[in-house]
mmCIF file of C-alpha atoms in Angstrom:
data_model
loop_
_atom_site.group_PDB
_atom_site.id
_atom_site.type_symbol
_atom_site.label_atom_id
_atom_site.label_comp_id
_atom_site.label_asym_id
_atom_site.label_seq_id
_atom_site.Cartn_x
_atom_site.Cartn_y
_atom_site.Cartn_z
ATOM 1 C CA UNK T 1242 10.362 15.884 1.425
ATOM 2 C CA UNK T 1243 11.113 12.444 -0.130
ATOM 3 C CA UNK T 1244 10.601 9.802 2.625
ATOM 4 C CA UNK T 1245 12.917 6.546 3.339
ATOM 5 C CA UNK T 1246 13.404 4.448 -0.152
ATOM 6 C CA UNK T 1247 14.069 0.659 0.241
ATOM 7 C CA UNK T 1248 14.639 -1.951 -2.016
ATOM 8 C CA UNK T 1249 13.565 -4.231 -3.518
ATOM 9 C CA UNK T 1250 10.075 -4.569 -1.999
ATOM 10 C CA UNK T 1251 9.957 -8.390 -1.918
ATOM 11 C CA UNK T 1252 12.466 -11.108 -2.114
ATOM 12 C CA UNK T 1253 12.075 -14.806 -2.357
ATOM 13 C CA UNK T 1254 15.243 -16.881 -2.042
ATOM 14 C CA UNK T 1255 15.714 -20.536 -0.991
ATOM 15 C CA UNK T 1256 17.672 -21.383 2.412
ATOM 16 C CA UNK T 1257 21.861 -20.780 2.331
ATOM 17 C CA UNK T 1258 21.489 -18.673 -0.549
ATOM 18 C CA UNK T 1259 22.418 -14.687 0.828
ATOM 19 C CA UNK T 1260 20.713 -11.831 0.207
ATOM 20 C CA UNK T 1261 21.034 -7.837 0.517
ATOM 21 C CA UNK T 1262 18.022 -4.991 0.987
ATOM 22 C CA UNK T 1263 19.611 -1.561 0.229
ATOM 23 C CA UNK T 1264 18.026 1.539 2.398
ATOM 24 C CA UNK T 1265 18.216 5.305 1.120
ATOM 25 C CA UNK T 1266 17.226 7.881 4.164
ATOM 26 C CA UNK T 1267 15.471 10.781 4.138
ATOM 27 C CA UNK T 1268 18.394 13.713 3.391
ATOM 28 C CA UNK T 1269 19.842 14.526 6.857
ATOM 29 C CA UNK T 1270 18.926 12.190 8.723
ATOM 30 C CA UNK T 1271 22.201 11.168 11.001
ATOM 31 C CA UNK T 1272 20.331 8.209 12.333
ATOM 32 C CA UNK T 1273 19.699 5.158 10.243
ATOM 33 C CA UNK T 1274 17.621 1.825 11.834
ATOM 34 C CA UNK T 1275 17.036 -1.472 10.323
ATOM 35 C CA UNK T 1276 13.979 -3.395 11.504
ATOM 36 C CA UNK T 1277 13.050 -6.786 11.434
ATOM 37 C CA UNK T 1278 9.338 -6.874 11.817
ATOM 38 C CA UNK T 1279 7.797 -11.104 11.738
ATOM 39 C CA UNK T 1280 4.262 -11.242 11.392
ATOM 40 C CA UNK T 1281 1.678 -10.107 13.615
ATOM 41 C CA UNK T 1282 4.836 -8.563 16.043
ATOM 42 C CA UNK T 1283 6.186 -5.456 16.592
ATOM 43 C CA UNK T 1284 9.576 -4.449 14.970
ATOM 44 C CA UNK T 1285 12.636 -5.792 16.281
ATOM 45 C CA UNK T 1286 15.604 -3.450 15.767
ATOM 46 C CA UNK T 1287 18.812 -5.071 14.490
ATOM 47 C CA UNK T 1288 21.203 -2.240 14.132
ATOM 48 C CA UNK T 1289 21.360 1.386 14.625
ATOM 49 C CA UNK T 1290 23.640 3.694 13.139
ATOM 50 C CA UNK T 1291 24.461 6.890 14.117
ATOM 51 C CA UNK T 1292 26.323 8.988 10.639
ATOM 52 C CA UNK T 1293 28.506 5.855 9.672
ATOM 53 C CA UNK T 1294 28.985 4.567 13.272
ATOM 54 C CA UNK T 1295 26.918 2.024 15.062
ATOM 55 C CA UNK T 1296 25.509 2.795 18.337
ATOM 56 C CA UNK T 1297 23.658 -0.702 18.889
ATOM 57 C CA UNK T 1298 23.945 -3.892 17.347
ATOM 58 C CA UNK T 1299 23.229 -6.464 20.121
ATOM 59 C CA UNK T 1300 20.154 -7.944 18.863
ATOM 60 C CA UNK T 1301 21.678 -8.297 15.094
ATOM 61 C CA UNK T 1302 22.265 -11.985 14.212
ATOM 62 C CA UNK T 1303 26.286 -10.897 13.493
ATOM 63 C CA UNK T 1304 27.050 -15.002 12.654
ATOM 64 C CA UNK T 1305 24.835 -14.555 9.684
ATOM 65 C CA UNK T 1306 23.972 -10.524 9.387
ATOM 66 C CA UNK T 1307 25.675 -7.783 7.916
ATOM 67 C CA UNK T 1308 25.312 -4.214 8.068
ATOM 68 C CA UNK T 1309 27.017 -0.901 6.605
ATOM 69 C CA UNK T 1310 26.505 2.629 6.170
ATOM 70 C CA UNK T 1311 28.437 4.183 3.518
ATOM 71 C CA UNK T 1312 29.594 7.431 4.039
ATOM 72 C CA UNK T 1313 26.972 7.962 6.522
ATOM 73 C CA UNK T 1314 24.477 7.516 3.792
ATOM 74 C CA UNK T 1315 23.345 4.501 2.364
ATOM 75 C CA UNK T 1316 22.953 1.255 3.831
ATOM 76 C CA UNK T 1317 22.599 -2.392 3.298
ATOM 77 C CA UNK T 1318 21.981 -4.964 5.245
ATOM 78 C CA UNK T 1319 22.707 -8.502 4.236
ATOM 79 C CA UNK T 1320 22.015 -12.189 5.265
ATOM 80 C CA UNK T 1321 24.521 -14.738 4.641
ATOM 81 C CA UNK T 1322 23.524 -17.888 4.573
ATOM 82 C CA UNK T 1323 19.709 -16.928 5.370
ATOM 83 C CA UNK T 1324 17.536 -19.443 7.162
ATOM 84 C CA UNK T 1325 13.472 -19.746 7.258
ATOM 85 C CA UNK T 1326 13.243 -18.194 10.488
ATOM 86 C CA UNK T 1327 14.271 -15.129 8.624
ATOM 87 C CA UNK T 1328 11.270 -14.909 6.629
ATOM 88 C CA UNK T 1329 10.227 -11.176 7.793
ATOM 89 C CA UNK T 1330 9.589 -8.138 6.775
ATOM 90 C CA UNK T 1331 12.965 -5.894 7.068
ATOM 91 C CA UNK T 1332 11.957 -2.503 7.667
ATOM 92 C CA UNK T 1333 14.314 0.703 7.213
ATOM 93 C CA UNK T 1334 13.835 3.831 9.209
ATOM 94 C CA UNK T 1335 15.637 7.317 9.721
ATOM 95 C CA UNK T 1336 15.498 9.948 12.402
ATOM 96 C CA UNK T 1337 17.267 13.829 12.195
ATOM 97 C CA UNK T 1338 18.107 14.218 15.991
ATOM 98 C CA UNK T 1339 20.593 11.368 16.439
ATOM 99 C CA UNK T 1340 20.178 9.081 19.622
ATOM 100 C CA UNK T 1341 18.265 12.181 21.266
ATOM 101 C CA UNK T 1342 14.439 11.244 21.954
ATOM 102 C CA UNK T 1343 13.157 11.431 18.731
ATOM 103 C CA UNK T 1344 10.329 10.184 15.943
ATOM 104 C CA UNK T 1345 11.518 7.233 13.281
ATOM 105 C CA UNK T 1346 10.456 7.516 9.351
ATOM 106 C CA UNK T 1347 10.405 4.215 8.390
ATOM 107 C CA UNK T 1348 10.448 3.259 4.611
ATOM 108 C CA UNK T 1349 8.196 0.475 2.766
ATOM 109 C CA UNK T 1350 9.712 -1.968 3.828
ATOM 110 C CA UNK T 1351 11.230 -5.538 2.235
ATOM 111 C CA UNK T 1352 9.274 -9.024 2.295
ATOM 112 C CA UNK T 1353 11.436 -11.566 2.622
ATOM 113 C CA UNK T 1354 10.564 -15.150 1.998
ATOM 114 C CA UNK T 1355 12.927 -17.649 2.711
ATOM 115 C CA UNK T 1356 12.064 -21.070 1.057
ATOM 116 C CA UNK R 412 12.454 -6.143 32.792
ATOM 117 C CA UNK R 413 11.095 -3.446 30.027
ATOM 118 C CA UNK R 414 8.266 -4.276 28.721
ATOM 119 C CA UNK R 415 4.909 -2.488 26.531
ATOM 120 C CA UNK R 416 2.061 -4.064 26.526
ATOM 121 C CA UNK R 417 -0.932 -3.453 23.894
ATOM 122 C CA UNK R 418 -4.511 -4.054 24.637
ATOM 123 C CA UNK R 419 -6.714 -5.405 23.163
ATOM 124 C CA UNK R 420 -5.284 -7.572 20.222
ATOM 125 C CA UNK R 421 -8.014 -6.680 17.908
ATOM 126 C CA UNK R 422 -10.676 -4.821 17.941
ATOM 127 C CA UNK R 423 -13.472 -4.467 15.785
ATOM 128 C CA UNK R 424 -15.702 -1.413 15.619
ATOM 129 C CA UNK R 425 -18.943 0.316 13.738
ATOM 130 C CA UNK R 426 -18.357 3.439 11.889
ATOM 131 C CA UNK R 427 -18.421 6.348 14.419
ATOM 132 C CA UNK R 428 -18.321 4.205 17.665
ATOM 133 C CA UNK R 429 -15.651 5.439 19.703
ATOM 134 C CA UNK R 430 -13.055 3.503 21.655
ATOM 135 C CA UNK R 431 -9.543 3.364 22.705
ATOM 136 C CA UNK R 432 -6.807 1.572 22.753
ATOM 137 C CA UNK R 433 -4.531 1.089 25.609
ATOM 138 C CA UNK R 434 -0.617 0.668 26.352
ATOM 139 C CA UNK R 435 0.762 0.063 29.362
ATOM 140 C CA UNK R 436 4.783 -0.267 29.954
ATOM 141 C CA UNK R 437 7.399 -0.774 32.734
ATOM 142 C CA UNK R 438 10.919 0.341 32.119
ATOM 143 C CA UNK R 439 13.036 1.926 34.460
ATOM 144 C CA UNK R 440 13.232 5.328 33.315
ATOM 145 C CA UNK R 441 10.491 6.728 30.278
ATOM 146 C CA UNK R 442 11.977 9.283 27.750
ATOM 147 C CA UNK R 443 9.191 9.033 25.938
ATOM 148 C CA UNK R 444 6.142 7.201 24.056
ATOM 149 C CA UNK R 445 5.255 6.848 20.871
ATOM 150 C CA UNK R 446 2.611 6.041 18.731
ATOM 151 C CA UNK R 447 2.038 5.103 15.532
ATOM 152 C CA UNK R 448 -0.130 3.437 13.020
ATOM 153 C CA UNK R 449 0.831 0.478 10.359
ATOM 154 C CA UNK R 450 -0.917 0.031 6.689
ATOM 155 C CA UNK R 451 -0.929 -3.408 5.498
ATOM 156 C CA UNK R 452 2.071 -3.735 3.434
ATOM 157 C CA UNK R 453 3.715 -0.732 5.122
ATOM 158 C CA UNK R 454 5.954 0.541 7.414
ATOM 159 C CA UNK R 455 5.175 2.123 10.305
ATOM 160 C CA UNK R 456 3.836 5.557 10.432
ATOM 161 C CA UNK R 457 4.825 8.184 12.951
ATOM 162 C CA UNK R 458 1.316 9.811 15.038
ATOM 163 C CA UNK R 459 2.892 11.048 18.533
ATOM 164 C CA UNK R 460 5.374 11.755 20.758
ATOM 165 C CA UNK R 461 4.485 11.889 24.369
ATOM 166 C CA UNK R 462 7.434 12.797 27.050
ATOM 167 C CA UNK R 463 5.423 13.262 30.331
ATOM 168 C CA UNK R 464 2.558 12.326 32.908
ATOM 169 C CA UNK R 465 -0.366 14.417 31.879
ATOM 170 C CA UNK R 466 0.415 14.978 28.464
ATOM 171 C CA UNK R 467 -2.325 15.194 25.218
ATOM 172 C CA UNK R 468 -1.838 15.055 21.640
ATOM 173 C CA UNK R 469 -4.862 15.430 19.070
ATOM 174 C CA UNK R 470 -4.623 14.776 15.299
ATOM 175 C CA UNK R 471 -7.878 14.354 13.371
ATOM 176 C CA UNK R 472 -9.922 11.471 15.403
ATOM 177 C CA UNK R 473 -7.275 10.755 17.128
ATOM 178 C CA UNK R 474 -6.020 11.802 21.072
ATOM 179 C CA UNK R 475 -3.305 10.254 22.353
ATOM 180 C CA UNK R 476 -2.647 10.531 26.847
ATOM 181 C CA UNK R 477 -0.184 9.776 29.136
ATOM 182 C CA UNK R 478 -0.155 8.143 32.752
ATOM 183 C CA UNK R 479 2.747 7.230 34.528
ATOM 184 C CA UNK R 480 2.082 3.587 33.416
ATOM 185 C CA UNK R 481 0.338 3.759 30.540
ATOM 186 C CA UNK R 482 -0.820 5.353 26.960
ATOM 187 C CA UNK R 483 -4.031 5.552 25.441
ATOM 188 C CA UNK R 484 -5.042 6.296 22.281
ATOM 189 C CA UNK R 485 -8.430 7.350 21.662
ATOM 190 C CA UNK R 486 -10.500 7.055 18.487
ATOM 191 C CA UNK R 487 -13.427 9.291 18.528
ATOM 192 C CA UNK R 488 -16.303 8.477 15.717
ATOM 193 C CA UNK R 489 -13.907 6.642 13.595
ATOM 194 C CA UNK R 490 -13.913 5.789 9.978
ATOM 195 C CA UNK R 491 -13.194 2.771 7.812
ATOM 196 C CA UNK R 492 -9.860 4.747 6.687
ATOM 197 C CA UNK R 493 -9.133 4.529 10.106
ATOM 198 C CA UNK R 494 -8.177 0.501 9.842
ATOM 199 C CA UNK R 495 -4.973 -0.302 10.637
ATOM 200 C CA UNK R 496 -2.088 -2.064 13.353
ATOM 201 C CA UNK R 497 -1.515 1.169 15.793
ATOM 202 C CA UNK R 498 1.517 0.208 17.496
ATOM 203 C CA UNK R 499 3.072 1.650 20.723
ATOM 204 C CA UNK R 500 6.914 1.670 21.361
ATOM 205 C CA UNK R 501 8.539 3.340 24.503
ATOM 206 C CA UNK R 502 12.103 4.617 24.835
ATOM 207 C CA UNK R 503 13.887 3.731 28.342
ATOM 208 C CA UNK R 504 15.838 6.335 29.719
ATOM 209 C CA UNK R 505 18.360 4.011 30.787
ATOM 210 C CA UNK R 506 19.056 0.939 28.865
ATOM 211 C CA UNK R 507 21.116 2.546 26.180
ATOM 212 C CA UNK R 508 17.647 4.437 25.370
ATOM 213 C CA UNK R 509 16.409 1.328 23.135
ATOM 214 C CA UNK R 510 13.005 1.972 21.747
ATOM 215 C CA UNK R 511 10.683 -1.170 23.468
ATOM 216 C CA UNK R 512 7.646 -1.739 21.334
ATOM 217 C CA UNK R 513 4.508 -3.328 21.660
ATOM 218 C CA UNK R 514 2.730 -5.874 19.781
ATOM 219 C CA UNK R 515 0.041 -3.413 18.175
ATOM 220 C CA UNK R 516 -3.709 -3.556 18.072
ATOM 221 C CA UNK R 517 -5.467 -4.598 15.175
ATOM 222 C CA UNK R 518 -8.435 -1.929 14.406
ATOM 223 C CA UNK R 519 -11.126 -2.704 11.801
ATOM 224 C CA UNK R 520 -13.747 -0.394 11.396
ATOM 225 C CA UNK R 521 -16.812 -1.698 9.297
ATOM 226 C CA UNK R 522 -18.868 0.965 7.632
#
């Protein structure tokens, strides 16, 4: 079973400038997560989507962060203008059993450096 | 308020001295715990799933229990592979079921 793809792995940009990370679950997943994990901190989810719907997005930064699910598929997730406090690692995850009590598959991962 | 709290920070052990590592939570309602373990690098991977008081799960070295207030995961004679940020994360029953998770603990294990 191929696992949660995410791209591109690392990203340096200067401050204003936007930027997107694109997130392929795993095949059936309904539920799609994207993570913003800082150093030495847990992950901190942004938004959750539940087939092309979002169930939570109250801790996404929505003056400055995007996110959509196409066709209940895909996602990106973009930052426009992006600031140095959003130098992080933005992690993608999937689950199969929608908001039910169940395990996360996260992907890679991207590094984001903001300069 | 929720809240999961890992213990210790780091931790530093010899090649097959066994310890564990401890997470302890308050939210109002648990629908579960999970564990799982972080790569440099990498994201997170999935260990357990615990729903209830009393509960065990074993994989490898690796036993995770449940109390009513806390998680531990215990390594039993553990190897250098077994380095890595084990992180805890809880799901509220209430709260719109938002997964709460911990700060990890740092494990190095020195051959």
């Amino acid at each position: 079973e191929a696992g949660v793809a995410q791209s591109p792995r690392y990203k340096i940009i200067e401050k204003r400038q936007s930027v997107a990370f694109w997130c392929n679950p795993i095949s059936g997943h309904a539920t799609l997560y994207w993570y913003q994990q800082i150093l030495g901190q847990g992950p901190k989810l942004l938004i959750q989507f539940q087939n092309n719907g979002v169930v939570d997005d109250s801790q996404l930064p929505k003056d400055r962060f995007s996110a959509e699910r196409l066709k209940g598929v895909d996602s990106t997730l973009k930052i426009q203008p992006a600031k140095l406090e959003d130098s992080a690692v933005y992690l993608c995850a999937s689950s199969s059993r929608g908001t039910i009590l169940t395990e996360a598959f996260f992907g890679q991962g991207t590094r984001l450096t903001v300069v | 308020e929720d809240q999961v709290t890992q213990s210790p920070e780091a931790l530093r052990l010899q090649e097959g001295e066994s310890s564990s590592l401890n997470c302890s939570y308050t939210v109002s309602g648990l629908r579960g715990l999970f564990w799982y373990r972080q790569d440099p690098g990498k994201g997170p991977e999935f260990l357990f799933t615990l729903y209830s008081a009393g509960e065990e799960k074993e994989k490898e070295r690796l036993k995770a229990t449940l109390t009513k207030k806390e998680s531990f995961l215990h390594i039993t004679a553990p190897k250098p592979e077994d380095s890595a940020t084990y992180l805890c994360a809880v799901q509220d029953a209430g709260n719109n079921r938002k997964l709460i998770w911990g700060l990890g603990t740092s494990l190095a294990v020195n051959p």
